[in-house]
Amino acid sequence: MQRIFHTPEGVRDIYNDECSQKRSLQEKLHCVFRRYGYEDIETPGFEYFEVFSREVGTIPSKDLYKFFDREGNTLVLRPDFTPSVARACATYFSPEKEVVSLCYTGNTFINNSSYQGRLKESTQMGVERMGDDSAEADAELLAMTVECLLASGLTDFQVSVGQVDYFRSLLEQARMSPEDEEQLRSLVSMKNYFGVEELVERLGIDQKVGNALAQLPRMFGSSDVLEKAKALTQEPKALQAVARLEEIYQILKIYGYEKYISFDFAMVSKYHYYTGIIFQAYTYGTGEPLVKGGRYNDLLRHFGKAAPSIGFAIVVDSLLTALSRQKLQIPVEDTVEVITYKPEGRKEAIRQAQQLRSQGKNIALRPGKED
């Protein structure tokens, strides 16, 4: 049988300049996390299946890499950091009593269909702020998202903000079946205005609620869309959701980052644990979001401690792709100086290399070629 030495589909090797640039980028992003007072945490690369089960509302089971331990327990490679960090936070901290701010770096594994053309293993960096239900916390994470992208070298990007509670309040009024609700989510997220309109009409939904649902695919843009959202419904939960967005926007003005923010009421995440705001960051050169985040006030209850929380994850590989396509160079400061020597000069070469290394320089010793 022929031995296979190339990488499996969906994963890749990273080396030379690209690897150096990735490391440099990660250092820049981590500096932003630390400046905001976030503490580092590492979680295992694989966990018990229950951490990412359907009840948690994360990646569908069919997209997980599953295997068994010696005792027969089902384990999965980590597809998403948020449930892992939430589990660890509930185990070691008291987010129900005090705010816990954690940051992480690591790889996630999702068994995407080969037709999607996406990596099955990707590096993510992110933060989770647990035990804080304030609009200030929402605005802080949006501000951090902007600062991370600016630190990477990007200048032309947009952070799009949605509101899960607004959409859910309309769904509650519409009283749809789970199947119809899933179809609506899909149509809304694709901004298929005519599809939503047709579905609402077919189901015979109340005219006012149906009109609000049908307008969702068109409700994106500047802060002006918030007024439109308020005009579409009188449902208290929906109006409260819009008021929260208005407060967040005012706080972002204090940061001076409002120009990077837009709103999108058609944003529907595949992660069902989100409760309040959700957001994604985009730039040109890649169709995938560079950053994904949102509020998840009910997730920690699954792990034994109820605490409102919010977080985001930066997809480092997508960010690197965007920087490359925009021809933005990531400066790599650690250049390597090569010292070559002949056998008779070995002792002096090693002494010289050690002296330079003690000064913080990167030195590679290479024996010279024979004459």
mmCIF file of C-alpha atoms in Angstrom:
data_model
loop_
_atom_site.group_PDB
_atom_site.id
_atom_site.type_symbol
_atom_site.label_atom_id
_atom_site.label_comp_id
_atom_site.label_asym_id
_atom_site.label_seq_id
_atom_site.Cartn_x
_atom_site.Cartn_y
_atom_site.Cartn_z
ATOM 1 C CA MET A 1 0.000 0.000 0.000
ATOM 2 C CA GLN A 2 1.290 3.419 -0.942
ATOM 3 C CA ARG A 3 2.209 5.601 2.035
ATOM 4 C CA ILE A 4 0.602 9.055 2.143
ATOM 5 C CA PHE A 5 2.724 11.939 3.361
ATOM 6 C CA HIS A 6 0.747 14.978 2.201
ATOM 7 C CA THR A 7 -1.737 16.714 4.517
ATOM 8 C CA PRO A 8 -5.373 15.581 4.660
ATOM 9 C CA GLU A 9 -7.996 17.656 2.885
ATOM 10 C CA GLY A 10 -8.926 20.809 4.794
ATOM 11 C CA VAL A 11 -5.646 21.301 6.678
ATOM 12 C CA ARG A 12 -2.332 22.802 5.616
ATOM 13 C CA ASP A 13 1.268 23.424 6.646
ATOM 14 C CA ILE A 14 2.331 26.993 7.401
ATOM 15 C CA TYR A 15 6.033 27.786 7.143
ATOM 16 C CA ASN A 16 8.729 30.399 6.360
ATOM 17 C CA ASP A 17 7.537 34.013 6.024
ATOM 18 C CA GLU A 18 3.857 33.157 6.345
ATOM 19 C CA CYS A 19 4.452 31.407 9.661
ATOM 20 C CA SER A 20 6.544 34.323 10.947
ATOM 21 C CA GLN A 21 3.870 36.796 9.888
ATOM 22 C CA LYS A 22 1.174 34.745 11.584
ATOM 23 C CA ARG A 23 3.127 34.701 14.837
ATOM 24 C CA SER A 24 3.712 38.445 14.598
ATOM 25 C CA LEU A 25 0.009 39.071 13.960
ATOM 26 C CA GLN A 26 -0.974 36.937 16.932
ATOM 27 C CA GLU A 27 1.356 38.946 19.176
ATOM 28 C CA LYS A 28 -0.253 42.208 18.043
ATOM 29 C CA LEU A 29 -3.761 40.882 18.718
ATOM 30 C CA HIS A 30 -2.749 39.491 22.100
ATOM 31 C CA CYS A 31 -1.358 42.890 23.085
ATOM 32 C CA VAL A 32 -4.815 44.411 22.524
ATOM 33 C CA PHE A 33 -6.402 41.741 24.730
ATOM 34 C CA ARG A 34 -3.919 42.377 27.520
ATOM 35 C CA ARG A 35 -4.305 46.162 27.318
ATOM 36 C CA TYR A 36 -7.997 45.691 28.118
ATOM 37 C CA GLY A 37 -7.171 43.563 31.156
ATOM 38 C CA TYR A 38 -8.010 40.103 29.831
ATOM 39 C CA GLU A 39 -6.249 37.112 31.407
ATOM 40 C CA ASP A 40 -4.973 34.148 29.375
ATOM 41 C CA ILE A 41 -6.604 30.731 29.503
ATOM 42 C CA GLU A 42 -5.887 27.460 27.680
ATOM 43 C CA THR A 43 -8.544 24.778 27.255
ATOM 44 C CA PRO A 44 -8.030 21.215 25.947
ATOM 45 C CA GLY A 45 -8.025 20.501 22.230
ATOM 46 C CA PHE A 46 -10.714 17.868 22.831
ATOM 47 C CA GLU A 47 -13.566 17.640 25.335
ATOM 48 C CA TYR A 48 -16.506 15.443 26.241
ATOM 49 C CA PHE A 49 -19.263 15.536 23.639
ATOM 50 C CA GLU A 50 -21.683 17.100 26.172
ATOM 51 C CA VAL A 51 -19.719 20.378 26.100
ATOM 52 C CA PHE A 52 -20.746 20.842 22.452
ATOM 53 C CA SER A 53 -24.056 18.965 22.461
ATOM 54 C CA ARG A 54 -27.225 20.121 20.725
ATOM 55 C CA GLU A 55 -28.524 21.553 24.022
ATOM 56 C CA VAL A 56 -25.584 23.970 24.088
ATOM 57 C CA GLY A 57 -26.489 25.286 20.630
ATOM 58 C CA THR A 58 -23.094 25.130 18.935
ATOM 59 C CA ILE A 59 -21.851 23.237 15.828
ATOM 60 C CA PRO A 60 -24.189 20.501 14.471
ATOM 61 C CA SER A 61 -23.141 16.995 15.504
ATOM 62 C CA LYS A 62 -22.472 15.932 11.909
ATOM 63 C CA ASP A 63 -19.744 18.590 11.636
ATOM 64 C CA LEU A 64 -17.849 17.448 14.735
ATOM 65 C CA TYR A 65 -14.762 15.238 14.790
ATOM 66 C CA LYS A 66 -15.861 12.525 17.265
ATOM 67 C CA PHE A 67 -13.912 9.647 18.776
ATOM 68 C CA PHE A 68 -13.907 7.487 21.926
ATOM 69 C CA ASP A 69 -11.641 7.146 24.938
ATOM 70 C CA ARG A 70 -10.749 3.846 26.630
ATOM 71 C CA GLU A 71 -13.854 3.991 28.821
ATOM 72 C CA GLY A 72 -16.162 4.443 25.840
ATOM 73 C CA ASN A 73 -16.923 8.131 26.433
ATOM 74 C CA THR A 74 -17.554 10.195 23.312
ATOM 75 C CA LEU A 75 -14.974 12.947 22.819
ATOM 76 C CA VAL A 76 -14.837 15.699 20.204
ATOM 77 C CA LEU A 77 -12.099 17.931 18.868
ATOM 78 C CA ARG A 78 -12.883 21.505 19.893
ATOM 79 C CA PRO A 79 -15.038 23.149 17.163
ATOM 80 C CA ASP A 80 -15.749 26.362 19.065
ATOM 81 C CA PHE A 81 -13.942 28.066 21.933
ATOM 82 C CA THR A 82 -16.888 29.699 23.701
ATOM 83 C CA PRO A 83 -18.425 26.540 25.253
ATOM 84 C CA SER A 84 -14.934 25.368 26.302
ATOM 85 C CA VAL A 85 -14.090 28.654 28.021
ATOM 86 C CA ALA A 86 -17.591 28.818 29.539
ATOM 87 C CA ARG A 87 -17.109 25.326 31.010
ATOM 88 C CA ALA A 88 -13.701 26.269 32.433
ATOM 89 C CA CYS A 89 -15.026 29.547 33.808
ATOM 90 C CA ALA A 90 -17.917 27.790 35.564
ATOM 91 C CA THR A 91 -15.445 25.276 37.012
ATOM 92 C CA TYR A 92 -12.701 27.566 38.313
ATOM 93 C CA PHE A 93 -14.248 31.027 38.704
ATOM 94 C CA SER A 94 -17.366 32.686 40.149
ATOM 95 C CA PRO A 95 -18.826 34.712 37.252
ATOM 96 C CA GLU A 96 -22.157 34.923 39.080
ATOM 97 C CA LYS A 97 -20.398 37.041 41.737
ATOM 98 C CA GLU A 98 -17.722 38.980 39.849
ATOM 99 C CA VAL A 99 -16.689 39.798 36.284
ATOM 100 C CA VAL A 100 -14.273 37.337 34.676
ATOM 101 C CA SER A 101 -12.339 38.465 31.572
ATOM 102 C CA LEU A 102 -10.463 35.742 29.695
ATOM 103 C CA CYS A 103 -8.607 35.553 26.371
ATOM 104 C CA TYR A 104 -7.367 32.576 24.374
ATOM 105 C CA THR A 105 -5.423 31.407 21.346
ATOM 106 C CA GLY A 106 -5.741 27.989 19.730
ATOM 107 C CA ASN A 107 -7.081 25.872 16.903
ATOM 108 C CA THR A 108 -10.630 24.748 16.206
ATOM 109 C CA PHE A 109 -11.686 21.726 14.153
ATOM 110 C CA ILE A 110 -14.861 21.582 12.064
ATOM 111 C CA ASN A 111 -15.547 18.792 9.598
ATOM 112 C CA ASN A 112 -16.817 21.067 6.835
ATOM 113 C CA SER A 113 -18.055 19.612 3.579
ATOM 114 C CA SER A 114 -15.263 19.425 1.009
ATOM 115 C CA TYR A 115 -17.512 21.391 -1.351
ATOM 116 C CA GLN A 116 -17.392 24.451 0.908
ATOM 117 C CA GLY A 117 -13.685 25.007 0.304
ATOM 118 C CA ARG A 118 -13.074 25.976 3.935
ATOM 119 C CA LEU A 119 -10.256 24.890 6.210
ATOM 120 C CA LYS A 120 -11.213 22.150 8.654
ATOM 121 C CA GLU A 121 -8.596 23.389 11.134
ATOM 122 C CA SER A 122 -8.227 27.096 11.813
ATOM 123 C CA THR A 123 -6.536 29.291 14.391
ATOM 124 C CA GLN A 124 -8.734 31.517 16.510
ATOM 125 C CA MET A 125 -7.978 34.213 19.055
ATOM 126 C CA GLY A 126 -10.682 35.721 21.174
ATOM 127 C CA VAL A 127 -12.024 37.030 24.456
ATOM 128 C CA GLU A 128 -14.887 36.141 26.759
ATOM 129 C CA ARG A 129 -16.282 38.591 29.335
ATOM 130 C CA MET A 130 -18.417 36.691 31.824
ATOM 131 C CA GLY A 131 -20.640 38.028 34.588
ATOM 132 C CA ASP A 132 -21.284 41.383 32.915
ATOM 133 C CA ASP A 133 -24.671 42.210 31.370
ATOM 134 C CA SER A 134 -23.985 45.890 30.720
ATOM 135 C CA ALA A 135 -24.152 47.836 27.468
ATOM 136 C CA GLU A 136 -20.655 49.022 28.376
ATOM 137 C CA ALA A 137 -19.397 45.439 28.069
ATOM 138 C CA ASP A 138 -21.045 45.109 24.646
ATOM 139 C CA ALA A 139 -19.435 48.347 23.498
ATOM 140 C CA GLU A 140 -16.051 47.355 24.936
ATOM 141 C CA LEU A 141 -15.920 44.169 22.888
ATOM 142 C CA LEU A 142 -16.930 46.032 19.737
ATOM 143 C CA ALA A 143 -14.201 48.599 20.472
ATOM 144 C CA MET A 144 -11.695 45.784 21.001
ATOM 145 C CA THR A 145 -12.739 44.262 17.663
ATOM 146 C CA VAL A 146 -12.006 47.564 15.935
ATOM 147 C CA GLU A 147 -8.653 47.954 17.723
ATOM 148 C CA CYS A 148 -7.600 44.397 16.841
ATOM 149 C CA LEU A 149 -8.283 44.972 13.153
ATOM 150 C CA LEU A 150 -6.481 48.324 13.228
ATOM 151 C CA ALA A 151 -3.532 46.690 15.025
ATOM 152 C CA SER A 152 -3.366 44.058 12.277
ATOM 153 C CA GLY A 153 -2.872 46.806 9.677
ATOM 154 C CA LEU A 154 -6.375 46.907 8.205
ATOM 155 C CA THR A 155 -7.937 50.322 7.641
ATOM 156 C CA ASP A 156 -10.925 49.521 5.440
ATOM 157 C CA PHE A 157 -13.340 47.256 7.322
ATOM 158 C CA GLN A 158 -16.801 47.236 8.850
ATOM 159 C CA VAL A 159 -18.201 45.698 12.021
ATOM 160 C CA SER A 160 -21.822 44.729 11.435
ATOM 161 C CA VAL A 161 -24.037 44.462 14.530
ATOM 162 C CA GLY A 162 -27.304 42.541 14.801
ATOM 163 C CA GLN A 163 -29.800 41.804 17.591
ATOM 164 C CA VAL A 164 -31.018 38.270 18.265
ATOM 165 C CA ASP A 165 -33.718 39.382 20.718
ATOM 166 C CA TYR A 166 -35.391 41.586 18.109
ATOM 167 C CA PHE A 167 -35.697 38.667 15.702
ATOM 168 C CA ARG A 168 -36.835 36.273 18.441
ATOM 169 C CA SER A 169 -39.560 38.648 19.640
ATOM 170 C CA LEU A 170 -41.032 38.675 16.135
ATOM 171 C CA LEU A 171 -40.803 34.867 15.963
ATOM 172 C CA GLU A 172 -42.689 34.558 19.239
ATOM 173 C CA GLN A 173 -45.511 36.649 17.810
ATOM 174 C CA ALA A 174 -45.516 34.706 14.533
ATOM 175 C CA ARG A 175 -45.852 31.308 16.314
ATOM 176 C CA MET A 176 -44.202 29.250 13.616
ATOM 177 C CA SER A 177 -43.272 25.571 13.611
ATOM 178 C CA PRO A 178 -39.574 24.728 14.167
ATOM 179 C CA GLU A 179 -39.256 23.727 10.493
ATOM 180 C CA ASP A 180 -40.789 26.985 9.213
ATOM 181 C CA GLU A 181 -38.681 28.956 11.687
ATOM 182 C CA GLU A 182 -35.497 27.327 10.362
ATOM 183 C CA GLN A 183 -36.533 28.130 6.793
ATOM 184 C CA LEU A 184 -37.201 31.730 7.791
ATOM 185 C CA ARG A 185 -33.780 31.994 9.463
ATOM 186 C CA SER A 186 -32.139 30.790 6.279
ATOM 187 C CA LEU A 187 -34.066 33.196 4.038
ATOM 188 C CA VAL A 188 -33.455 36.169 6.323
ATOM 189 C CA SER A 189 -29.709 35.471 6.656
ATOM 190 C CA MET A 190 -29.436 35.276 2.839
ATOM 191 C CA LYS A 191 -31.367 38.567 2.632
ATOM 192 C CA ASN A 192 -33.917 36.876 0.398
ATOM 193 C CA TYR A 193 -36.670 39.500 0.662
ATOM 194 C CA PHE A 194 -39.025 37.816 -1.770
ATOM 195 C CA GLY A 195 -38.537 34.417 -0.157
ATOM 196 C CA VAL A 196 -39.418 35.796 3.293
ATOM 197 C CA GLU A 197 -42.442 37.621 1.906
ATOM 198 C CA GLU A 198 -43.672 34.460 0.191
ATOM 199 C CA LEU A 199 -43.187 32.320 3.320
ATOM 200 C CA VAL A 200 -44.995 34.827 5.553
ATOM 201 C CA GLU A 201 -47.898 35.012 3.126
ATOM 202 C CA ARG A 202 -48.115 31.214 2.815
ATOM 203 C CA LEU A 203 -48.222 30.746 6.581
ATOM 204 C CA GLY A 204 -50.921 33.398 7.023
ATOM 205 C CA ILE A 205 -48.988 35.302 9.688
ATOM 206 C CA ASP A 206 -50.557 38.415 11.216
ATOM 207 C CA GLN A 207 -50.098 41.289 8.752
ATOM 208 C CA LYS A 208 -48.155 43.601 11.088
ATOM 209 C CA VAL A 209 -45.798 40.858 12.297
ATOM 210 C CA GLY A 210 -45.475 39.478 8.779
ATOM 211 C CA ASN A 211 -44.561 42.903 7.415
ATOM 212 C CA ALA A 212 -41.864 43.324 10.091
ATOM 213 C CA LEU A 213 -40.388 39.908 9.253
ATOM 214 C CA ALA A 214 -40.490 40.663 5.529
ATOM 215 C CA GLN A 215 -38.583 43.913 6.081
ATOM 216 C CA LEU A 216 -35.710 42.277 7.991
ATOM 217 C CA PRO A 217 -33.601 41.454 4.874
ATOM 218 C CA ARG A 218 -33.605 45.164 4.000
ATOM 219 C CA MET A 219 -32.844 46.471 7.467
ATOM 220 C CA PHE A 220 -29.110 47.013 7.350
ATOM 221 C CA GLY A 221 -26.875 50.061 7.144
ATOM 222 C CA SER A 222 -26.039 53.067 9.318
ATOM 223 C CA SER A 223 -27.607 53.975 12.661
ATOM 224 C CA ASP A 224 -30.637 55.330 10.770
ATOM 225 C CA VAL A 225 -31.902 51.745 10.489
ATOM 226 C CA LEU A 226 -32.533 51.748 14.256
ATOM 227 C CA GLU A 227 -35.399 54.209 13.803
ATOM 228 C CA LYS A 228 -36.894 51.992 11.121
ATOM 229 C CA ALA A 229 -36.666 48.987 13.441
ATOM 230 C CA LYS A 230 -38.620 50.852 16.127
ATOM 231 C CA ALA A 231 -41.300 51.868 13.649
ATOM 232 C CA LEU A 232 -41.956 48.265 12.564
ATOM 233 C CA THR A 233 -43.201 46.909 15.885
ATOM 234 C CA GLN A 234 -44.637 47.856 19.264
ATOM 235 C CA GLU A 235 -43.533 44.626 20.924
ATOM 236 C CA PRO A 236 -41.741 45.619 24.201
ATOM 237 C CA LYS A 237 -38.955 43.026 23.897
ATOM 238 C CA ALA A 238 -38.142 44.176 20.355
ATOM 239 C CA LEU A 239 -38.129 47.853 21.340
ATOM 240 C CA GLN A 240 -35.910 47.061 24.315
ATOM 241 C CA ALA A 241 -33.467 45.332 21.959
ATOM 242 C CA VAL A 242 -33.287 48.424 19.731
ATOM 243 C CA ALA A 243 -32.825 50.689 22.762
ATOM 244 C CA ARG A 244 -29.860 48.543 23.784
ATOM 245 C CA LEU A 245 -28.275 49.016 20.340
ATOM 246 C CA GLU A 246 -28.793 52.781 20.597
ATOM 247 C CA GLU A 247 -27.047 52.840 23.986
ATOM 248 C CA ILE A 248 -24.153 50.765 22.675
ATOM 249 C CA TYR A 249 -23.770 53.106 19.702
ATOM 250 C CA GLN A 250 -23.594 56.141 21.989
ATOM 251 C CA ILE A 251 -20.835 54.491 24.042
ATOM 252 C CA LEU A 252 -18.905 53.655 20.864
ATOM 253 C CA LYS A 253 -18.974 57.354 20.000
ATOM 254 C CA ILE A 254 -17.008 57.954 23.198
ATOM 255 C CA TYR A 255 -14.415 55.445 21.980
ATOM 256 C CA GLY A 256 -14.410 57.253 18.616
ATOM 257 C CA TYR A 257 -15.082 54.046 16.661
ATOM 258 C CA GLU A 258 -18.647 54.651 15.471
ATOM 259 C CA LYS A 259 -17.526 55.049 11.841
ATOM 260 C CA TYR A 260 -16.590 51.363 11.748
ATOM 261 C CA ILE A 261 -20.027 50.235 12.967
ATOM 262 C CA SER A 262 -23.100 49.343 10.916
ATOM 263 C CA PHE A 263 -26.303 47.520 11.859
ATOM 264 C CA ASP A 264 -27.909 44.451 10.320
ATOM 265 C CA PHE A 265 -31.221 43.093 11.632
ATOM 266 C CA ALA A 266 -31.005 40.209 9.152
ATOM 267 C CA MET A 267 -27.917 38.798 10.880
ATOM 268 C CA VAL A 268 -28.809 35.331 12.153
ATOM 269 C CA SER A 269 -26.060 33.161 13.643
ATOM 270 C CA LYS A 270 -25.928 29.369 13.329
ATOM 271 C CA TYR A 271 -24.920 29.323 17.001
ATOM 272 C CA HIS A 272 -28.174 29.146 18.930
ATOM 273 C CA TYR A 273 -26.658 30.112 22.288
ATOM 274 C CA TYR A 274 -26.565 33.823 21.367
ATOM 275 C CA THR A 275 -29.142 35.993 23.150
ATOM 276 C CA GLY A 276 -28.526 39.733 22.658
ATOM 277 C CA ILE A 277 -26.244 41.495 20.221
ATOM 278 C CA ILE A 278 -24.303 39.512 17.642
ATOM 279 C CA PHE A 279 -21.649 40.949 15.352
ATOM 280 C CA GLN A 280 -19.294 40.121 12.518
ATOM 281 C CA ALA A 281 -16.409 42.058 10.969
ATOM 282 C CA TYR A 282 -15.731 42.128 7.231
ATOM 283 C CA THR A 283 -13.232 43.585 4.816
ATOM 284 C CA TYR A 284 -12.642 43.201 1.093
ATOM 285 C CA GLY A 285 -10.467 40.356 -0.172
ATOM 286 C CA THR A 286 -12.316 37.608 1.663
ATOM 287 C CA GLY A 287 -15.977 36.662 1.776
ATOM 288 C CA GLU A 288 -15.771 35.099 5.227
ATOM 289 C CA PRO A 289 -16.119 37.185 8.402
ATOM 290 C CA LEU A 290 -12.830 37.984 10.127
ATOM 291 C CA VAL A 291 -14.462 38.259 13.545
ATOM 292 C CA LYS A 292 -17.593 36.633 14.971
ATOM 293 C CA GLY A 293 -19.080 37.420 18.338
ATOM 294 C CA GLY A 294 -22.104 38.058 20.462
ATOM 295 C CA ARG A 295 -23.830 37.897 23.818
ATOM 296 C CA TYR A 296 -24.754 34.532 25.369
ATOM 297 C CA ASN A 297 -26.523 35.127 28.677
ATOM 298 C CA ASP A 298 -27.822 31.575 29.124
ATOM 299 C CA LEU A 299 -24.817 29.440 28.142
ATOM 300 C CA LEU A 300 -23.060 29.253 31.525
ATOM 301 C CA ARG A 301 -26.245 27.918 33.108
ATOM 302 C CA HIS A 302 -25.629 24.734 31.115
ATOM 303 C CA PHE A 303 -22.352 24.322 33.042
ATOM 304 C CA GLY A 304 -23.860 24.994 36.464
ATOM 305 C CA LYS A 305 -23.502 28.755 36.929
ATOM 306 C CA ALA A 306 -25.869 31.388 35.558
ATOM 307 C CA ALA A 307 -23.961 34.474 34.417
ATOM 308 C CA PRO A 308 -24.528 36.892 31.497
ATOM 309 C CA SER A 309 -21.591 36.863 29.088
ATOM 310 C CA ILE A 310 -20.287 38.154 25.774
ATOM 311 C CA GLY A 311 -17.300 37.280 23.588
ATOM 312 C CA PHE A 312 -15.772 37.252 20.140
ATOM 313 C CA ALA A 313 -13.356 35.157 18.097
ATOM 314 C CA ILE A 314 -10.917 36.374 15.444
ATOM 315 C CA VAL A 315 -10.336 33.892 12.629
ATOM 316 C CA VAL A 316 -6.596 34.449 12.288
ATOM 317 C CA ASP A 317 -6.265 32.567 8.979
ATOM 318 C CA SER A 318 -8.997 34.664 7.324
ATOM 319 C CA LEU A 319 -7.389 37.829 8.639
ATOM 320 C CA LEU A 320 -4.024 36.787 7.187
ATOM 321 C CA THR A 321 -5.681 36.101 3.821
ATOM 322 C CA ALA A 322 -7.331 39.524 3.814
ATOM 323 C CA LEU A 323 -4.057 41.281 4.645
ATOM 324 C CA SER A 324 -2.270 39.385 1.882
ATOM 325 C CA ARG A 325 -4.904 40.169 -0.743
ATOM 326 C CA GLN A 326 -4.867 43.835 0.238
ATOM 327 C CA LYS A 327 -1.065 43.741 -0.095
ATOM 328 C CA LEU A 328 -0.609 44.844 3.518
ATOM 329 C CA GLN A 329 2.694 43.609 4.911
ATOM 330 C CA ILE A 330 2.975 42.336 8.466
ATOM 331 C CA PRO A 331 6.368 43.520 9.731
ATOM 332 C CA VAL A 332 8.468 40.709 11.186
ATOM 333 C CA GLU A 333 11.094 42.232 13.460
ATOM 334 C CA ASP A 334 13.038 39.090 14.312
ATOM 335 C CA THR A 335 15.427 38.816 11.365
ATOM 336 C CA VAL A 336 18.074 36.104 11.480
ATOM 337 C CA GLU A 337 21.767 36.808 10.897
ATOM 338 C CA VAL A 338 23.750 33.888 9.507
ATOM 339 C CA ILE A 339 27.391 33.343 10.498
ATOM 340 C CA THR A 340 29.326 30.830 8.400
ATOM 341 C CA TYR A 341 32.637 29.380 9.517
ATOM 342 C CA LYS A 342 35.341 26.914 8.521
ATOM 343 C CA PRO A 343 36.485 24.096 10.850
ATOM 344 C CA GLU A 344 39.477 26.059 12.101
ATOM 345 C CA GLY A 345 37.241 29.032 12.960
ATOM 346 C CA ARG A 346 34.544 27.085 14.798
ATOM 347 C CA LYS A 347 35.553 28.140 18.318
ATOM 348 C CA GLU A 348 35.600 31.837 17.472
ATOM 349 C CA ALA A 349 32.333 31.583 15.526
ATOM 350 C CA ILE A 350 30.507 29.989 18.482
ATOM 351 C CA ARG A 351 31.867 32.643 20.881
ATOM 352 C CA GLN A 352 30.800 35.419 18.512
ATOM 353 C CA ALA A 353 27.338 33.882 18.047
ATOM 354 C CA GLN A 354 26.811 33.513 21.804
ATOM 355 C CA GLN A 355 27.857 37.105 22.429
ATOM 356 C CA LEU A 356 25.395 38.396 19.829
ATOM 357 C CA ARG A 357 22.610 36.140 21.164
ATOM 358 C CA SER A 358 23.168 37.553 24.662
ATOM 359 C CA GLN A 359 22.452 40.980 23.116
ATOM 360 C CA GLY A 360 19.056 39.737 21.908
ATOM 361 C CA LYS A 361 20.011 39.075 18.292
ATOM 362 C CA ASN A 362 18.978 35.987 16.332
ATOM 363 C CA ILE A 363 22.036 34.156 15.065
ATOM 364 C CA ALA A 364 22.221 31.009 12.957
ATOM 365 C CA LEU A 365 25.558 29.179 12.733
ATOM 366 C CA ARG A 366 26.325 27.398 9.467
ATOM 367 C CA PRO A 367 29.476 25.459 8.622
ATOM 368 C CA GLY A 368 31.032 26.732 5.404
ATOM 369 C CA LYS A 369 31.343 24.556 2.337
ATOM 370 C CA GLU A 370 34.615 22.776 1.745
ATOM 371 C CA ASP A 371 36.840 24.376 -0.914
#
